[in-house]
Amino acid sequence: MILGILFLGYYLVICRYLRRWDSPFPRLWALLGLVCISWTLLRERIPEPVREGITALTGAVLVLFFLVECAILSGMREREPEETCRWIIVLGARVDGVRLTDALRQRLDRALICLKASPGTKVIVSGGQGPGELATEAAVMAAYLEDHGIKRERIWEEDASTTTRENLVYSGRIVQREEKASSWEEAPGRVPVGIVTNSFHLFRALFTARQVGYRKAAGLAAPTTWLMLPNYMTREFFGVLKMLCQGRKKPD
C-alpha cells in the first residue's frame, strides 16, 4: 500500500515538473501505484495457486530489471576519448513545441563544452519531428548551438530519425558522405566520433553504436535532473530490452 501511494505521488510530481499531464511514459507510475494498491486490497480473494504464480512472475521481472539497471549504471561513467573527436553526434530528445526540454538542453550544453574546446570538431544534431513538436528536434538544436556561438558551417542537421538506432545510422551516413568514405567501415567505422546524450542513456547509445558499426565511438555524458532520474532509468529498462531484441543488423 505504501509503495502504491509513493508511485502515485511520484507520478503527480513528474507531471507538475513537466507542466503537462499527457506524457505517455510517466503514466506507468500511476498504473504501478494502482496495481500495488489493488493487490493489497484484493490479494486475499485471489486463489493461492494464482497468487503464487503472480508472485513468482513478479520476482523474475524484478531480477531482470535489477540486472539491466546494473548494466545501465555501469555505462553512466564518461570515459575520455582516446583521440580528438572529428565529429560529435547529439542525440535528439523531445521538444515541447519549439522549446527545449531540460534533457535536451543538458545534451546541447555538454556538446558546447566539447565544440568550444575543439574548434576543428563538427557536430551533427540528430532528431526528427514527433507528435506535439512544431519543428524537427534537429532544427531546434541547431538554432540553440548557433545562438551560443557555434558557426553554422560546423553544424549538420539529421532530421529524419525517430529512435536512437536511427539517430546513429542516419548520422553515420552524413559522416560517411562528408568524409568521402567508400564504405561504412571506413567512416564512421574508423573515424573518432563522440556521442552526446544524458548519462542514463549512455549505455544504450554506445551499445547501439557498436551494433551498427561504430568502432571509435566515445560517450560524452550530459547530466540528468535528479528528480527525473528514476523515471528515465525505468524507461531505459524497456529501451535496452528492445535494443537487445534488434540484434546486430548493420546499416544498409
PDB file of C-alpha atoms in Angstrom, residues 10-194:
ATOM      1  CA  TYR A  10       5.835  10.327  -7.982  1.00  0.00           C
ATOM      2  CA  TYR A  11       3.507  10.426 -10.992  1.00  0.00           C
ATOM      3  CA  LEU A  12       1.988  13.667  -9.736  1.00  0.00           C
ATOM      4  CA  VAL A  13       5.425  15.149  -9.054  1.00  0.00           C
ATOM      5  CA  ILE A  14       6.609  14.311 -12.589  1.00  0.00           C
ATOM      6  CA  CYS A  15       3.509  15.840 -14.161  1.00  0.00           C
ATOM      7  CA  ARG A  16       3.972  19.013 -12.134  1.00  0.00           C
ATOM      8  CA  TYR A  17       7.659  19.188 -13.066  1.00  0.00           C
ATOM      9  CA  LEU A  18       6.936  18.673 -16.784  1.00  0.00           C
ATOM     10  CA  ARG A  19       3.921  21.009 -16.587  1.00  0.00           C
ATOM     11  CA  ARG A  20       1.869  18.533 -18.591  1.00  0.00           C
ATOM     12  CA  TRP A  21      -0.359  15.534 -17.866  1.00  0.00           C
ATOM     13  CA  ASP A  22      -0.239  13.806 -21.237  1.00  0.00           C
ATOM     14  CA  SER A  23       3.332  12.436 -21.260  1.00  0.00           C
ATOM     15  CA  PRO A  24       2.914   8.731 -22.064  1.00  0.00           C
ATOM     16  CA  PHE A  25       5.640   7.031 -20.027  1.00  0.00           C
ATOM     17  CA  PRO A  26       5.033   8.679 -16.617  1.00  0.00           C
ATOM     18  CA  ARG A  27       1.584   7.096 -16.662  1.00  0.00           C
ATOM     19  CA  LEU A  28       3.385   3.851 -15.849  1.00  0.00           C
ATOM     20  CA  TRP A  29       3.929   5.176 -12.302  1.00  0.00           C
ATOM     21  CA  ALA A  30       0.196   5.800 -11.903  1.00  0.00           C
ATOM     22  CA  LEU A  31      -0.510   2.306 -13.221  1.00  0.00           C
ATOM     23  CA  LEU A  32       2.042   0.723 -10.864  1.00  0.00           C
ATOM     24  CA  GLY A  33       0.511   2.626  -7.972  1.00  0.00           C
ATOM     25  CA  LEU A  34      -2.975   1.387  -8.763  1.00  0.00           C
ATOM     26  CA  VAL A  35      -1.705  -2.190  -9.212  1.00  0.00           C
ATOM     27  CA  CYS A  36       0.067  -2.143  -5.832  1.00  0.00           C
ATOM     28  CA  ILE A  37      -2.970  -0.730  -4.029  1.00  0.00           C
ATOM     29  CA  SER A  38      -5.312  -3.204  -5.771  1.00  0.00           C
ATOM     30  CA  TRP A  39      -3.021  -6.101  -4.899  1.00  0.00           C
ATOM     31  CA  THR A  40      -3.020  -5.070  -1.251  1.00  0.00           C
ATOM     32  CA  LEU A  41      -6.802  -4.874  -1.131  1.00  0.00           C
ATOM     33  CA  LEU A  42      -7.637  -7.939  -3.217  1.00  0.00           C
ATOM     34  CA  ARG A  43      -4.832 -10.477  -2.787  1.00  0.00           C
ATOM     35  CA  GLU A  44      -6.661 -12.491  -0.110  1.00  0.00           C
ATOM     36  CA  ARG A  45      -9.514 -13.069  -2.566  1.00  0.00           C
ATOM     37  CA  ILE A  46      -7.195 -14.454  -5.269  1.00  0.00           C
ATOM     38  CA  PRO A  47      -6.790 -18.274  -5.309  1.00  0.00           C
ATOM     39  CA  GLU A  48      -3.482 -19.311  -3.780  1.00  0.00           C
ATOM     40  CA  PRO A  49      -2.048 -21.003  -6.941  1.00  0.00           C
ATOM     41  CA  VAL A  50      -2.735 -17.846  -8.967  1.00  0.00           C
ATOM     42  CA  ARG A  51      -1.287 -15.667  -6.222  1.00  0.00           C
ATOM     43  CA  GLU A  52       1.883 -17.767  -6.106  1.00  0.00           C
ATOM     44  CA  GLY A  53       2.215 -17.610  -9.891  1.00  0.00           C
ATOM     45  CA  ILE A  54       1.884 -13.822  -9.897  1.00  0.00           C
ATOM     46  CA  THR A  55       4.450 -13.578  -7.091  1.00  0.00           C
ATOM     47  CA  ALA A  56       6.932 -15.794  -8.972  1.00  0.00           C
ATOM     48  CA  LEU A  57       6.478 -13.817 -12.198  1.00  0.00           C
ATOM     49  CA  THR A  58       6.932 -10.532 -10.365  1.00  0.00           C
ATOM     50  CA  GLY A  59      10.129 -11.839  -8.785  1.00  0.00           C
ATOM     51  CA  ALA A  60      11.533 -12.872 -12.173  1.00  0.00           C
ATOM     52  CA  VAL A  61      10.749  -9.457 -13.653  1.00  0.00           C
ATOM     53  CA  LEU A  62      12.420  -7.714 -10.709  1.00  0.00           C
ATOM     54  CA  VAL A  63      15.577  -9.823 -11.117  1.00  0.00           C
ATOM     55  CA  LEU A  64      15.700  -8.956 -14.830  1.00  0.00           C
ATOM     56  CA  PHE A  65      15.084  -5.298 -14.007  1.00  0.00           C
ATOM     57  CA  PHE A  66      17.931  -5.316 -11.465  1.00  0.00           C
ATOM     58  CA  LEU A  67      20.397  -6.853 -13.939  1.00  0.00           C
ATOM     59  CA  VAL A  68      19.526  -4.405 -16.710  1.00  0.00           C
ATOM     60  CA  GLU A  69      19.711  -1.433 -14.348  1.00  0.00           C
ATOM     61  CA  CYS A  70      23.175  -2.566 -13.221  1.00  0.00           C
ATOM     62  CA  ALA A  71      24.277  -2.556 -16.870  1.00  0.00           C
ATOM     63  CA  ILE A  72      22.826   0.933 -17.363  1.00  0.00           C
ATOM     64  CA  LEU A  73      24.587   2.199 -14.241  1.00  0.00           C
ATOM     65  CA  SER A  74      27.884   0.704 -15.401  1.00  0.00           C
ATOM     66  CA  GLY A  75      27.678   2.763 -18.588  1.00  0.00           C
ATOM     67  CA  MET A  76      26.870   6.097 -16.938  1.00  0.00           C
ATOM     68  CA  ARG A  77      30.503   6.982 -16.247  1.00  0.00           C
ATOM     69  CA  GLU A  78      32.067   9.047 -19.022  1.00  0.00           C
ATOM     70  CA  ARG A  79      35.454   7.920 -20.316  1.00  0.00           C
ATOM     71  CA  GLU A  80      37.889  10.258 -22.026  1.00  0.00           C
ATOM     72  CA  PRO A  81      38.080   9.672 -25.811  1.00  0.00           C
ATOM     73  CA  GLU A  82      41.339   8.085 -26.939  1.00  0.00           C
ATOM     74  CA  GLU A  83      41.521  10.553 -29.850  1.00  0.00           C
ATOM     75  CA  THR A  84      40.113  14.010 -30.510  1.00  0.00           C
ATOM     76  CA  CYS A  85      36.660  13.534 -31.983  1.00  0.00           C
ATOM     77  CA  ARG A  86      36.356  14.718 -35.578  1.00  0.00           C
ATOM     78  CA  TRP A  87      32.577  14.609 -35.207  1.00  0.00           C
ATOM     79  CA  ILE A  88      30.159  14.664 -32.340  1.00  0.00           C
ATOM     80  CA  ILE A  89      26.571  13.478 -32.644  1.00  0.00           C
ATOM     81  CA  VAL A  90      23.998  14.988 -30.301  1.00  0.00           C
ATOM     82  CA  LEU A  91      21.138  12.517 -29.924  1.00  0.00           C
ATOM     83  CA  GLY A  92      17.705  14.058 -30.061  1.00  0.00           C
ATOM     84  CA  ALA A  93      15.054  14.206 -27.364  1.00  0.00           C
ATOM     85  CA  ARG A  94      11.514  15.514 -27.309  1.00  0.00           C
ATOM     86  CA  VAL A  95      10.929  19.234 -27.739  1.00  0.00           C
ATOM     87  CA  ASP A  96       7.843  20.938 -26.339  1.00  0.00           C
ATOM     88  CA  GLY A  97       6.571  22.750 -29.433  1.00  0.00           C
ATOM     89  CA  VAL A  98       9.824  24.517 -30.240  1.00  0.00           C
ATOM     90  CA  ARG A  99      11.008  24.736 -26.625  1.00  0.00           C
ATOM     91  CA  LEU A 100      13.934  22.671 -25.441  1.00  0.00           C
ATOM     92  CA  THR A 101      13.189  20.204 -22.676  1.00  0.00           C
ATOM     93  CA  ASP A 102      15.681  20.015 -19.807  1.00  0.00           C
ATOM     94  CA  ALA A 103      17.131  16.712 -21.026  1.00  0.00           C
ATOM     95  CA  LEU A 104      17.828  18.098 -24.496  1.00  0.00           C
ATOM     96  CA  ARG A 105      19.292  21.352 -23.191  1.00  0.00           C
ATOM     97  CA  GLN A 106      21.631  19.348 -20.978  1.00  0.00           C
ATOM     98  CA  ARG A 107      22.854  17.419 -24.020  1.00  0.00           C
ATOM     99  CA  LEU A 108      23.434  20.584 -26.008  1.00  0.00           C
ATOM    100  CA  ASP A 109      25.283  22.292 -23.167  1.00  0.00           C
ATOM    101  CA  ARG A 110      27.583  19.262 -22.966  1.00  0.00           C
ATOM    102  CA  ALA A 111      28.152  19.468 -26.728  1.00  0.00           C
ATOM    103  CA  LEU A 112      29.005  23.169 -26.425  1.00  0.00           C
ATOM    104  CA  ILE A 113      31.806  22.372 -23.983  1.00  0.00           C
ATOM    105  CA  CYS A 114      33.328  19.950 -26.480  1.00  0.00           C
ATOM    106  CA  LEU A 115      32.850  22.198 -29.510  1.00  0.00           C
ATOM    107  CA  LYS A 116      34.391  25.246 -27.833  1.00  0.00           C
ATOM    108  CA  ALA A 117      37.343  23.217 -26.571  1.00  0.00           C
ATOM    109  CA  SER A 118      37.972  21.682 -30.016  1.00  0.00           C
ATOM    110  CA  PRO A 119      37.333  24.208 -32.847  1.00  0.00           C
ATOM    111  CA  GLY A 120      38.006  21.588 -35.521  1.00  0.00           C
ATOM    112  CA  THR A 121      35.234  19.272 -34.366  1.00  0.00           C
ATOM    113  CA  LYS A 122      31.992  19.215 -36.382  1.00  0.00           C
ATOM    114  CA  VAL A 123      28.580  18.419 -34.941  1.00  0.00           C
ATOM    115  CA  ILE A 124      25.530  16.538 -36.148  1.00  0.00           C
ATOM    116  CA  VAL A 125      22.284  17.307 -34.357  1.00  0.00           C
ATOM    117  CA  SER A 126      20.048  14.306 -34.797  1.00  0.00           C
ATOM    118  CA  GLY A 127      16.289  14.078 -34.387  1.00  0.00           C
ATOM    119  CA  GLY A 128      13.121  14.205 -36.468  1.00  0.00           C
ATOM    120  CA  GLN A 129       9.706  15.644 -35.684  1.00  0.00           C
ATOM    121  CA  GLY A 130       7.257  13.810 -33.439  1.00  0.00           C
ATOM    122  CA  PRO A 131       3.778  14.407 -32.021  1.00  0.00           C
ATOM    123  CA  GLY A 132       3.468  17.764 -30.273  1.00  0.00           C
ATOM    124  CA  GLU A 133       6.638  19.110 -31.877  1.00  0.00           C
ATOM    125  CA  LEU A 134       6.296  22.175 -34.128  1.00  0.00           C
ATOM    126  CA  ALA A 135       9.748  21.727 -35.679  1.00  0.00           C
ATOM    127  CA  THR A 136      12.271  18.956 -36.005  1.00  0.00           C
ATOM    128  CA  GLU A 137      14.449  18.313 -32.970  1.00  0.00           C
ATOM    129  CA  ALA A 138      17.474  18.838 -35.228  1.00  0.00           C
ATOM    130  CA  ALA A 139      16.325  22.336 -36.234  1.00  0.00           C
ATOM    131  CA  VAL A 140      15.697  23.373 -32.628  1.00  0.00           C
ATOM    132  CA  MET A 141      19.081  22.010 -31.555  1.00  0.00           C
ATOM    133  CA  ALA A 142      20.918  23.714 -34.424  1.00  0.00           C
ATOM    134  CA  ALA A 143      19.341  27.060 -33.535  1.00  0.00           C
ATOM    135  CA  TYR A 144      20.405  26.659 -29.888  1.00  0.00           C
ATOM    136  CA  LEU A 145      24.013  25.920 -30.842  1.00  0.00           C
ATOM    137  CA  GLU A 146      24.100  28.901 -33.211  1.00  0.00           C
ATOM    138  CA  ASP A 147      22.672  31.166 -30.501  1.00  0.00           C
ATOM    139  CA  HIS A 148      25.526  30.034 -28.259  1.00  0.00           C
ATOM    140  CA  GLY A 149      28.327  30.852 -30.665  1.00  0.00           C
ATOM    141  CA  ILE A 150      28.782  27.784 -32.880  1.00  0.00           C
ATOM    142  CA  LYS A 151      29.149  28.748 -36.538  1.00  0.00           C
ATOM    143  CA  ARG A 152      26.573  27.326 -38.911  1.00  0.00           C
ATOM    144  CA  GLU A 153      29.187  25.694 -41.137  1.00  0.00           C
ATOM    145  CA  ARG A 154      30.134  23.386 -38.242  1.00  0.00           C
ATOM    146  CA  ILE A 155      26.560  22.113 -37.809  1.00  0.00           C
ATOM    147  CA  TRP A 156      24.844  19.349 -39.803  1.00  0.00           C
ATOM    148  CA  GLU A 157      21.179  18.527 -39.276  1.00  0.00           C
ATOM    149  CA  GLU A 158      19.878  14.943 -39.383  1.00  0.00           C
ATOM    150  CA  ASP A 159      16.126  15.455 -39.249  1.00  0.00           C
ATOM    151  CA  ALA A 160      14.560  12.112 -40.189  1.00  0.00           C
ATOM    152  CA  SER A 161      15.277   9.826 -37.224  1.00  0.00           C
ATOM    153  CA  THR A 162      12.788   8.809 -34.548  1.00  0.00           C
ATOM    154  CA  THR A 163      14.834   6.297 -32.492  1.00  0.00           C
ATOM    155  CA  THR A 164      18.339   6.039 -31.046  1.00  0.00           C
ATOM    156  CA  ARG A 165      19.256   3.466 -33.682  1.00  0.00           C
ATOM    157  CA  GLU A 166      18.053   5.735 -36.490  1.00  0.00           C
ATOM    158  CA  ASN A 167      19.907   8.685 -34.893  1.00  0.00           C
ATOM    159  CA  LEU A 168      23.151   6.784 -35.227  1.00  0.00           C
ATOM    160  CA  VAL A 169      22.536   5.181 -38.615  1.00  0.00           C
ATOM    161  CA  TYR A 170      21.369   8.364 -40.352  1.00  0.00           C
ATOM    162  CA  SER A 171      24.081  10.471 -38.696  1.00  0.00           C
ATOM    163  CA  GLY A 172      26.656   7.873 -39.714  1.00  0.00           C
ATOM    164  CA  ARG A 173      25.617   8.316 -43.335  1.00  0.00           C
ATOM    165  CA  ILE A 174      26.319  12.043 -43.022  1.00  0.00           C
ATOM    166  CA  VAL A 175      29.790  11.261 -41.650  1.00  0.00           C
ATOM    167  CA  GLN A 176      30.379   8.793 -44.476  1.00  0.00           C
ATOM    168  CA  ARG A 177      29.325  11.354 -47.096  1.00  0.00           C
ATOM    169  CA  GLU A 178      31.297  14.263 -45.636  1.00  0.00           C
ATOM    170  CA  GLU A 179      34.404  12.146 -45.078  1.00  0.00           C
ATOM    171  CA  LYS A 180      34.078  10.914 -48.691  1.00  0.00           C
ATOM    172  CA  ALA A 181      34.417   7.369 -47.409  1.00  0.00           C
ATOM    173  CA  SER A 182      33.904   4.435 -49.747  1.00  0.00           C
ATOM    174  CA  SER A 183      32.310   2.248 -47.066  1.00  0.00           C
ATOM    175  CA  TRP A 184      30.662   2.387 -43.655  1.00  0.00           C
ATOM    176  CA  GLU A 185      33.653   0.515 -42.180  1.00  0.00           C
ATOM    177  CA  GLU A 186      35.933   3.363 -43.264  1.00  0.00           C
ATOM    178  CA  ALA A 187      33.650   6.089 -41.921  1.00  0.00           C
ATOM    179  CA  PRO A 188      32.116   6.324 -39.436  1.00  0.00           C
ATOM    180  CA  GLY A 189      33.640   2.939 -38.547  1.00  0.00           C
ATOM    181  CA  ARG A 190      37.218   4.207 -38.212  1.00  0.00           C
ATOM    182  CA  VAL A 191      36.581   7.887 -37.536  1.00  0.00           C
ATOM    183  CA  PRO A 192      36.654   9.139 -33.911  1.00  0.00           C
ATOM    184  CA  VAL A 193      33.078  10.152 -33.091  1.00  0.00           C
ATOM    185  CA  GLY A 194      31.697  11.494 -29.830  1.00  0.00           C
TER     186      GLY A 194
END
